[in-house]
C-alpha positions as a Python dict, from the first residue, in 0.01 Angstrom:
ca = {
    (1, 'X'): (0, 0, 0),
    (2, 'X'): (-43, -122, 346),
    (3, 'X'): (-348, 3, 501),
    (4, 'X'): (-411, 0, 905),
    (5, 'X'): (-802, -92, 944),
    (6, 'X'): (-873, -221, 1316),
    (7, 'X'): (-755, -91, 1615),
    (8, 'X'): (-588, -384, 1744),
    (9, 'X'): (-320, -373, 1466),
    (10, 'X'): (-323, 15, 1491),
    (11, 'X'): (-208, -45, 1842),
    (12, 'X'): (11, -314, 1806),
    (13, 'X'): (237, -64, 1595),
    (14, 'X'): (167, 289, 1770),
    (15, 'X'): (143, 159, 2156),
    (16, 'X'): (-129, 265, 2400),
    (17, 'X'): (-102, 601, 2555),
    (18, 'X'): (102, 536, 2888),
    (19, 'X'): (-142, 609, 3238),
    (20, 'X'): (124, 913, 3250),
    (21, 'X'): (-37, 1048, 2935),
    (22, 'X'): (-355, 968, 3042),
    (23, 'X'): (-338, 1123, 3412),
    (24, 'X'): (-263, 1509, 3267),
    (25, 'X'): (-595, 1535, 3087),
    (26, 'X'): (-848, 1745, 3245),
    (27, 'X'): (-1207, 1802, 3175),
    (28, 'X'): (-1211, 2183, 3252),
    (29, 'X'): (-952, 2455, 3215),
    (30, 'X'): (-761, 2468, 3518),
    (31, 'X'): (-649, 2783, 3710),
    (32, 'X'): (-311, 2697, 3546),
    (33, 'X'): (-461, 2634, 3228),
    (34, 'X'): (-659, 2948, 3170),
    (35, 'X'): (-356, 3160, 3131),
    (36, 'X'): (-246, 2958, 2839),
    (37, 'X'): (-590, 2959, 2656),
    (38, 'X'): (-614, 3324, 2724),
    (39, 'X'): (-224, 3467, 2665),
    (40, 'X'): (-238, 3261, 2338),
    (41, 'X'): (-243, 3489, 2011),
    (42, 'X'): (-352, 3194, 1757),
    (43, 'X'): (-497, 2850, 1763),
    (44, 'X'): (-568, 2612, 1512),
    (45, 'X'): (-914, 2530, 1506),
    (46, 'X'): (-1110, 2240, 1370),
    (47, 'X'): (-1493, 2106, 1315),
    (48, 'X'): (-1719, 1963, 1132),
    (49, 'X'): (-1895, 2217, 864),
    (50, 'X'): (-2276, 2318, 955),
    (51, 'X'): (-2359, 2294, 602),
    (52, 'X'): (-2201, 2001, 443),
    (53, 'X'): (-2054, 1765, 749),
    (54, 'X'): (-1749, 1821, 583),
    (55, 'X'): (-1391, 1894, 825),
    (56, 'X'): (-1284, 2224, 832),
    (57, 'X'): (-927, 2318, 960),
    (58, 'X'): (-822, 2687, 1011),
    (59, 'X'): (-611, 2933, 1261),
    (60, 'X'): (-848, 3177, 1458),
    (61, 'X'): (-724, 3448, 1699),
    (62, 'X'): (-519, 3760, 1634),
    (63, 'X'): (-356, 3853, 1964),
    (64, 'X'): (-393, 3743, 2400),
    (65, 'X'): (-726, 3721, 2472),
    (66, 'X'): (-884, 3603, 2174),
    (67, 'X'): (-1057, 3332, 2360),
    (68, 'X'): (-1242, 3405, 2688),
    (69, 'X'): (-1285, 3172, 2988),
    (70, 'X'): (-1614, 3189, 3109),
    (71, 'X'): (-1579, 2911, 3402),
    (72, 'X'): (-1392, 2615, 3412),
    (73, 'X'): (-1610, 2437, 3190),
    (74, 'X'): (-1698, 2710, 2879),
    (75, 'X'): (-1465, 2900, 2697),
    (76, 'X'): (-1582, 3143, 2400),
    (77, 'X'): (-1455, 3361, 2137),
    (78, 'X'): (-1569, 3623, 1899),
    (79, 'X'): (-1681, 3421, 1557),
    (80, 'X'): (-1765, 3639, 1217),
    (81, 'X'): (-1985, 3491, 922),
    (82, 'X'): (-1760, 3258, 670),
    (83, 'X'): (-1761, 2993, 450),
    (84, 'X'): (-1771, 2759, 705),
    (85, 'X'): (-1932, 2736, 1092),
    (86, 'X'): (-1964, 2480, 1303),
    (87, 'X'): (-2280, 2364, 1372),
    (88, 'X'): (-2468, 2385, 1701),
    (89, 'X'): (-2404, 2077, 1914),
    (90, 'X'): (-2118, 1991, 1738),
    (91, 'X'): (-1771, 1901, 1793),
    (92, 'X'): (-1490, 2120, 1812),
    (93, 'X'): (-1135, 2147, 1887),
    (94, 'X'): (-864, 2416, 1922),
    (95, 'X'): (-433, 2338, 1936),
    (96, 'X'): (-345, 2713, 2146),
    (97, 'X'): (-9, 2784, 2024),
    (98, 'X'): (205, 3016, 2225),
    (99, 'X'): (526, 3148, 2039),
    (100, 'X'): (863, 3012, 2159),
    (101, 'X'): (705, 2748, 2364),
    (102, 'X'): (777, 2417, 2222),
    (103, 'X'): (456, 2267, 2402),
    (104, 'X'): (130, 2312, 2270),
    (105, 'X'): (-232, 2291, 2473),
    (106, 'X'): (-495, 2088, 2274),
    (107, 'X'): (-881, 2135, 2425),
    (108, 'X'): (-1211, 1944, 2256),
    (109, 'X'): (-1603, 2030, 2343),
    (110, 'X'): (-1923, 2066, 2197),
    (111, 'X'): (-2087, 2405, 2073),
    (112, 'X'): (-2324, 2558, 2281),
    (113, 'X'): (-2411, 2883, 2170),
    (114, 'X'): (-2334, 3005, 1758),
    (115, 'X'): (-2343, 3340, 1674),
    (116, 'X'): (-2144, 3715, 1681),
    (117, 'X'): (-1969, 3494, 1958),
    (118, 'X'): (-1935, 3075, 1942),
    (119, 'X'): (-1966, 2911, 2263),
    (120, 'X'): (-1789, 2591, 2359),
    (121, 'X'): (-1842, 2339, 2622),
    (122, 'X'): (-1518, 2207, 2759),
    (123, 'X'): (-1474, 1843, 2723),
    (124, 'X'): (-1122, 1783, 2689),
    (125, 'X'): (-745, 1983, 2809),
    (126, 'X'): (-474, 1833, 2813),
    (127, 'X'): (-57, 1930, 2707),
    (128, 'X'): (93, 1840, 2359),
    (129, 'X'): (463, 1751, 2398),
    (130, 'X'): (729, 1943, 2267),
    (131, 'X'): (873, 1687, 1994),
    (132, 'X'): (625, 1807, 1698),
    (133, 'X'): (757, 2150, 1743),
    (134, 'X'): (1151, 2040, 1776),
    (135, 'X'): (1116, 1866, 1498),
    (136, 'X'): (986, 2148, 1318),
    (137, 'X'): (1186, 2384, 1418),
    (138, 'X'): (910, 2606, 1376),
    (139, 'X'): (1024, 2874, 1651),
    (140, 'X'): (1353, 2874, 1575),
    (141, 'X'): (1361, 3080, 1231),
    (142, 'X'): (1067, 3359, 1112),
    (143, 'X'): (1121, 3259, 743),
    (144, 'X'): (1201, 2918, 609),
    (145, 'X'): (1524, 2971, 388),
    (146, 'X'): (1385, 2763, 93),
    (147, 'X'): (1070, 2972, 91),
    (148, 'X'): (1093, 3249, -149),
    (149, 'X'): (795, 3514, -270),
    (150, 'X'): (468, 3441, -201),
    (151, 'X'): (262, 3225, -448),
    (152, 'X'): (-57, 3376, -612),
    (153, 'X'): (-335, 3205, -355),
    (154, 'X'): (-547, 3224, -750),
    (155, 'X'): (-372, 2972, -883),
    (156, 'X'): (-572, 2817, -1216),
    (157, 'X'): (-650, 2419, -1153),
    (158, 'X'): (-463, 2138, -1277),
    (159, 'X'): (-649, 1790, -1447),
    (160, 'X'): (-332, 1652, -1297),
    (161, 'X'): (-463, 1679, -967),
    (162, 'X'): (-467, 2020, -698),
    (163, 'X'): (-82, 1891, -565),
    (164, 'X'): (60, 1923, -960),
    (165, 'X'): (-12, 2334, -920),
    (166, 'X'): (285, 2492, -877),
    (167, 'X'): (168, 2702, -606),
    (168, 'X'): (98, 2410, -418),
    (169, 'X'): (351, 2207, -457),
    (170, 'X'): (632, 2492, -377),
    (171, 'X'): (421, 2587, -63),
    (172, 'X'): (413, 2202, 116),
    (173, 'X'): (806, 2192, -15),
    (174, 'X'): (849, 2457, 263),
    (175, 'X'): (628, 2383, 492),
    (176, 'X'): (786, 2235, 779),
    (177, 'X'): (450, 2214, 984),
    (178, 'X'): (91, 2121, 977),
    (179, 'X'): (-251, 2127, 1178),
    (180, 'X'): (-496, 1815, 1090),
    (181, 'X'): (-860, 1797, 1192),
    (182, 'X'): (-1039, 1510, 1220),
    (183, 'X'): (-1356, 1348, 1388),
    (184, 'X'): (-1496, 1026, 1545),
    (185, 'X'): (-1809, 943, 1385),
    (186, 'X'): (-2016, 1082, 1690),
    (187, 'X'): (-1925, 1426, 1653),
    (188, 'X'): (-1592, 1481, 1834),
    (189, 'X'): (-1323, 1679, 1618),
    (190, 'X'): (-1002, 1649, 1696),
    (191, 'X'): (-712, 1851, 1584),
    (192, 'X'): (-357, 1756, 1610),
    (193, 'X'): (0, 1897, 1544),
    (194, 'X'): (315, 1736, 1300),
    (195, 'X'): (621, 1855, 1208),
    (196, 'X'): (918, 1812, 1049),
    (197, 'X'): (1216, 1927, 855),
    (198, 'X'): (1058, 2162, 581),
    (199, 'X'): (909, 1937, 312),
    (200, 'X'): (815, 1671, 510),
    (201, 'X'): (435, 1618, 344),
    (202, 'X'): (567, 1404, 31),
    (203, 'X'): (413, 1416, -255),
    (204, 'X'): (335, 1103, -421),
    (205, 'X'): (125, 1214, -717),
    (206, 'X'): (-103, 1466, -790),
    (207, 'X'): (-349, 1386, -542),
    (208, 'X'): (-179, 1164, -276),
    (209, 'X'): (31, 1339, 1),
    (210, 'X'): (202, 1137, 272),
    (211, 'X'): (333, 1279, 645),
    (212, 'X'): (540, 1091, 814),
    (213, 'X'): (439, 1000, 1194),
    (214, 'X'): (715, 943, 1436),
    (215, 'X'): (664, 851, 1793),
    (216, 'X'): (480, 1050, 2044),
    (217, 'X'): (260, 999, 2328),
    (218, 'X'): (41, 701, 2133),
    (219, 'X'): (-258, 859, 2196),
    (220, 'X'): (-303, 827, 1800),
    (221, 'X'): (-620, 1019, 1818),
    (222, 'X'): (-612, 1105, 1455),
    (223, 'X'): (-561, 722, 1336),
    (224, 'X'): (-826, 594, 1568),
    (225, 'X'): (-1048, 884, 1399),
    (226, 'X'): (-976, 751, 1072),
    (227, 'X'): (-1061, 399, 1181),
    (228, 'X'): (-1432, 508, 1152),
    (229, 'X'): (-1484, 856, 957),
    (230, 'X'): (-1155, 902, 676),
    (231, 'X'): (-1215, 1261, 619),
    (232, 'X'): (-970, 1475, 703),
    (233, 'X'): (-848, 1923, 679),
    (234, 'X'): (-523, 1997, 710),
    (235, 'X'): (-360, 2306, 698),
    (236, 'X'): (21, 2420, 638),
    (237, 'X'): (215, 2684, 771),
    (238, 'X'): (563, 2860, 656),
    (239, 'X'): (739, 3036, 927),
    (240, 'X'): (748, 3408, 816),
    (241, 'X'): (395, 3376, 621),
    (242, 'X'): (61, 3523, 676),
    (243, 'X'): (-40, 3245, 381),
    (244, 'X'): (-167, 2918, 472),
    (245, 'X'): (-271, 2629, 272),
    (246, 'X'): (-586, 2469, 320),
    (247, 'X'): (-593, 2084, 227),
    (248, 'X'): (-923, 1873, 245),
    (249, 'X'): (-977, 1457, 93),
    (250, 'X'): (-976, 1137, 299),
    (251, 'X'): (-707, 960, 471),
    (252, 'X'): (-559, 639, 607),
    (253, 'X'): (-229, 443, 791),
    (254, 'X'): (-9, 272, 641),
    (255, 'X'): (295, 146, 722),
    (256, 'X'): (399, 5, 447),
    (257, 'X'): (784, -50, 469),
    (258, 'X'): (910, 88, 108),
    (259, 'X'): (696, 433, 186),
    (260, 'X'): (841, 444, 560),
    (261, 'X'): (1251, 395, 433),
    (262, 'X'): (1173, 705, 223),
    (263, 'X'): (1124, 923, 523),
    (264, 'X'): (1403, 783, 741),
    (265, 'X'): (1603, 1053, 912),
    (266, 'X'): (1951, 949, 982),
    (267, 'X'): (1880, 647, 1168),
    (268, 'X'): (1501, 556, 1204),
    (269, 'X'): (1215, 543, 988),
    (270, 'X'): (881, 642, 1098),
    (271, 'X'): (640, 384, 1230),
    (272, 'X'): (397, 473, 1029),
    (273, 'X'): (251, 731, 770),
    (274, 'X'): (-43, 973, 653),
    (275, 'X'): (-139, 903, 286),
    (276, 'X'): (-393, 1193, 246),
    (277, 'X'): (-616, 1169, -90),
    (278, 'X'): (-636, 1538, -154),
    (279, 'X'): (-996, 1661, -299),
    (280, 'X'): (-948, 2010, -249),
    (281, 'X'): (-651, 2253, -193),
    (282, 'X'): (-660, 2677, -155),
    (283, 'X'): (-403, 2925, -43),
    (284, 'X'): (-546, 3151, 149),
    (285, 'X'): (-430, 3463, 369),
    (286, 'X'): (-490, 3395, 718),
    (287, 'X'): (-629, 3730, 884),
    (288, 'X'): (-515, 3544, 1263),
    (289, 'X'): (-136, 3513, 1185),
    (290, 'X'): (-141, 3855, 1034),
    (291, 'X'): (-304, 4017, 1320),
    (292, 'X'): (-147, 3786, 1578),
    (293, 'X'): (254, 3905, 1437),
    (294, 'X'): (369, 3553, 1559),
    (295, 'X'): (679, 3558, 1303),
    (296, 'X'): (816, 3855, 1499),
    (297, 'X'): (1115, 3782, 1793),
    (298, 'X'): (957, 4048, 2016),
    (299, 'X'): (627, 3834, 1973),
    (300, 'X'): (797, 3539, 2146),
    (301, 'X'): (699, 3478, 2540),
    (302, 'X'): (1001, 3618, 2730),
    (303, 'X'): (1168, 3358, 2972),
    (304, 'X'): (949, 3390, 3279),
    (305, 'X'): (679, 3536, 3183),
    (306, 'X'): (477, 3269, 2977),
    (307, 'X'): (315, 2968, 3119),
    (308, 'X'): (500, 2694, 3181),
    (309, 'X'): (374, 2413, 3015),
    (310, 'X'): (525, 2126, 3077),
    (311, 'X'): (569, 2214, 3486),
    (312, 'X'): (194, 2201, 3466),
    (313, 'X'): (234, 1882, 3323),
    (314, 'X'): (478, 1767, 3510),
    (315, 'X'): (294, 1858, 3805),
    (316, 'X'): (-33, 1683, 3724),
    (317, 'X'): (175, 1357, 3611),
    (318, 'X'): (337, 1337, 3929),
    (319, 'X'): (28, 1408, 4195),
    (320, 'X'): (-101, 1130, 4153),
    (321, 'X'): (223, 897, 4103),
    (322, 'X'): (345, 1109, 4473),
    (323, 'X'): (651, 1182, 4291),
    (324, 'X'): (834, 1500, 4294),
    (325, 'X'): (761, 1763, 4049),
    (326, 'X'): (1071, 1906, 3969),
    (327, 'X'): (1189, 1556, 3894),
    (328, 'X'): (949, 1437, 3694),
    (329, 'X'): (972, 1766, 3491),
    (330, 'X'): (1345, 1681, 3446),
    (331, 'X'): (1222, 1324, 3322),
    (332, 'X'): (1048, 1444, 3061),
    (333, 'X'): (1272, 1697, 2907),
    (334, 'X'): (1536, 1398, 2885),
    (335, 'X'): (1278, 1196, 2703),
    (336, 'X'): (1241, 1460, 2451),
    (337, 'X'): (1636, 1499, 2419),
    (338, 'X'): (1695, 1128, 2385),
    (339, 'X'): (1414, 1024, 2109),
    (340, 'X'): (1516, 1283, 1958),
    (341, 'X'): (1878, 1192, 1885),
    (342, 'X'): (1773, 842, 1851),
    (343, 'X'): (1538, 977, 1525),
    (344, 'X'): (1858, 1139, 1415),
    (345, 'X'): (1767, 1521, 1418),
    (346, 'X'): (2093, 1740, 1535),
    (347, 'X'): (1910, 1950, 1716),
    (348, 'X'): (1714, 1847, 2038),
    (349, 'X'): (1790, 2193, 2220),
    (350, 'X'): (1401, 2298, 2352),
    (351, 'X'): (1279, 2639, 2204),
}
């Protein structure tokens, strides 16, 4: 199979990140910003394990307020003993989801303080665009219709490999979205949304998984963090679930044309693709979606009354640019719409 290795191919197939992408991202949490990192009720969450170096990927939070802003530049949250912490000095990085927003906010820093309460130095803001979650439709239903009962998170193991177990396999065929947490090589994690129609992670065998990547902003974080450290977490989600699955193994890009023509939707194929080799996989309960009630309707933001996501980014695109605002915000929205229908999905209504 086709496998990306240098940047310079990377880019020649996923684009560099337009100055418009580039001109939102902040270095602090913003007056605007803070009400999203505080009014959101979960966030994914990824970093590099104290212990073992290895990438963890989870959902923290439980409700508004979960993280505090401490100034512009530290943010920090209430953290209880697990399997895995991050280690002091190291890299970590949240996705703040807000329910019924189809934007997401993605922040990166560095821990500075690790214990009853983790610390984080703020490195990185910036707005996720709304396409992973159209795609996913994750808002738009609180229990995926092929899901049925929930598996037994105990499943026994399978010499096949952990994607054979039934439990598994039945969860990602539901699943029709995914957190992914990489790193750089010097210590930056990143973590990073996809989505898709419900069974979108394909399994190849019993220990390869590939996810489709369809175009976005071509920041292509996660590939470039491939490029030098191929470890990768990943964790699914089913609409309607307090279980997760927890995914860990290495990864690369390919975009090898016979995989790609698999995943077409409609009319286009995907530029390029996720082959994950999967090492270790767990269902889990995850003690942040249950407390958080995200599934619920009433635990959507009511029109008005959450932050409004892409006007903030809208507004930071066009200060600089001297353009107006409101039309730049319209701009945007349309771009959604139209790669949408050009990918073929029937639905590019916003949440």
């Amino acid at each position: 199979m086709n496998r990306i290795t240098t940047v310079s191919r990377l880019e020649a197939i996923v684009g560099r990140p337009s100055s418009a992408v580039t001109t939102k991202q902040l270095d602090h949490v913003g007056e605007e910003y803070r009400a999203v990192v505080t009014g959101s009720p979960v966030a994914g969450l990824g970093f590099s394990d104290a212990l073992t170096g290895a990438p963890v990927n989870t959902l923290v939070g439980g409700g508004p307020g979960f993280v505090r802003v401490d100034s512009p530049r530290n943010i920090s949250l209430a953290w209880t003993e697990g399997p895995h912490r991050p280690a002091p000095g190291g890299g970590v990085s949240f996705l703040f989801l807000l329910p019924g927003i189809g934007e997401t906010l993605r922040l990166n820093g560095f821990v500075e303080q690790s214990g009853s309460r983790l610390g984080v130095r703020v490195e990185e803001v910036y707005v996720h665009c709304a396409r992973c979650i159209l795609r996913s439709g994750l808002w738009r239903h609180t229990e995926s219709p092929d899901a049925g009962p929930d598996p037994d998170p105990a499943g026994p193991a399978d010499p096949a490999g952990p994607l054979r177990r039934p439990e598994v396999a039945g969860f990602l065929a539901a699943s029709p979205f995914l957190l992914l947490s990489t790193s750089d090589g010097r210590g930056s994690s990143d973590t990073s949304p996809r989505g898709d129609p419900p069974g979108f992670a394909r399994i190849l065998d019993g220990r390869t998984l590939a996810i489709p990547d369809r175009r976005g902003n071509r920041r292509a974080d996660t590939f470039r963090n491939l490029l030098v450290d191929d470890r990768v977490a990943l964790t699914a989600l089913v609409p309607g679930r307090t279980l997760v699955l927890h995914l860990r193994g290495t990864a690369a890009v390919t975009d090898d044309p016979a995989l790609l023509s698999q995943m077409t939707l409609t009319r286009t194929a995907p530029h390029a693709a996720l082959i994950v080799d999967v090492e270790f996989a767990q269902l889990a309960e995850n003690e942040a979606l249950a407390r958080s009630s995200i599934w619920r309707p009433q635990a959507g933001a009511g029109h008005g009354t959450a932050p409004d996501l892409i006007g903030i980014a809208a507004r930071q695109v066009a200060r600089p640019l001297g353009a107006a605002p409101r039309l730049t915000r319209l701009l945007v929205d349309l771009g959604y719409r139209v790669q949408l229908w050009r990918e073929g999905y029937r639905t590019g209504r916003r949440p």
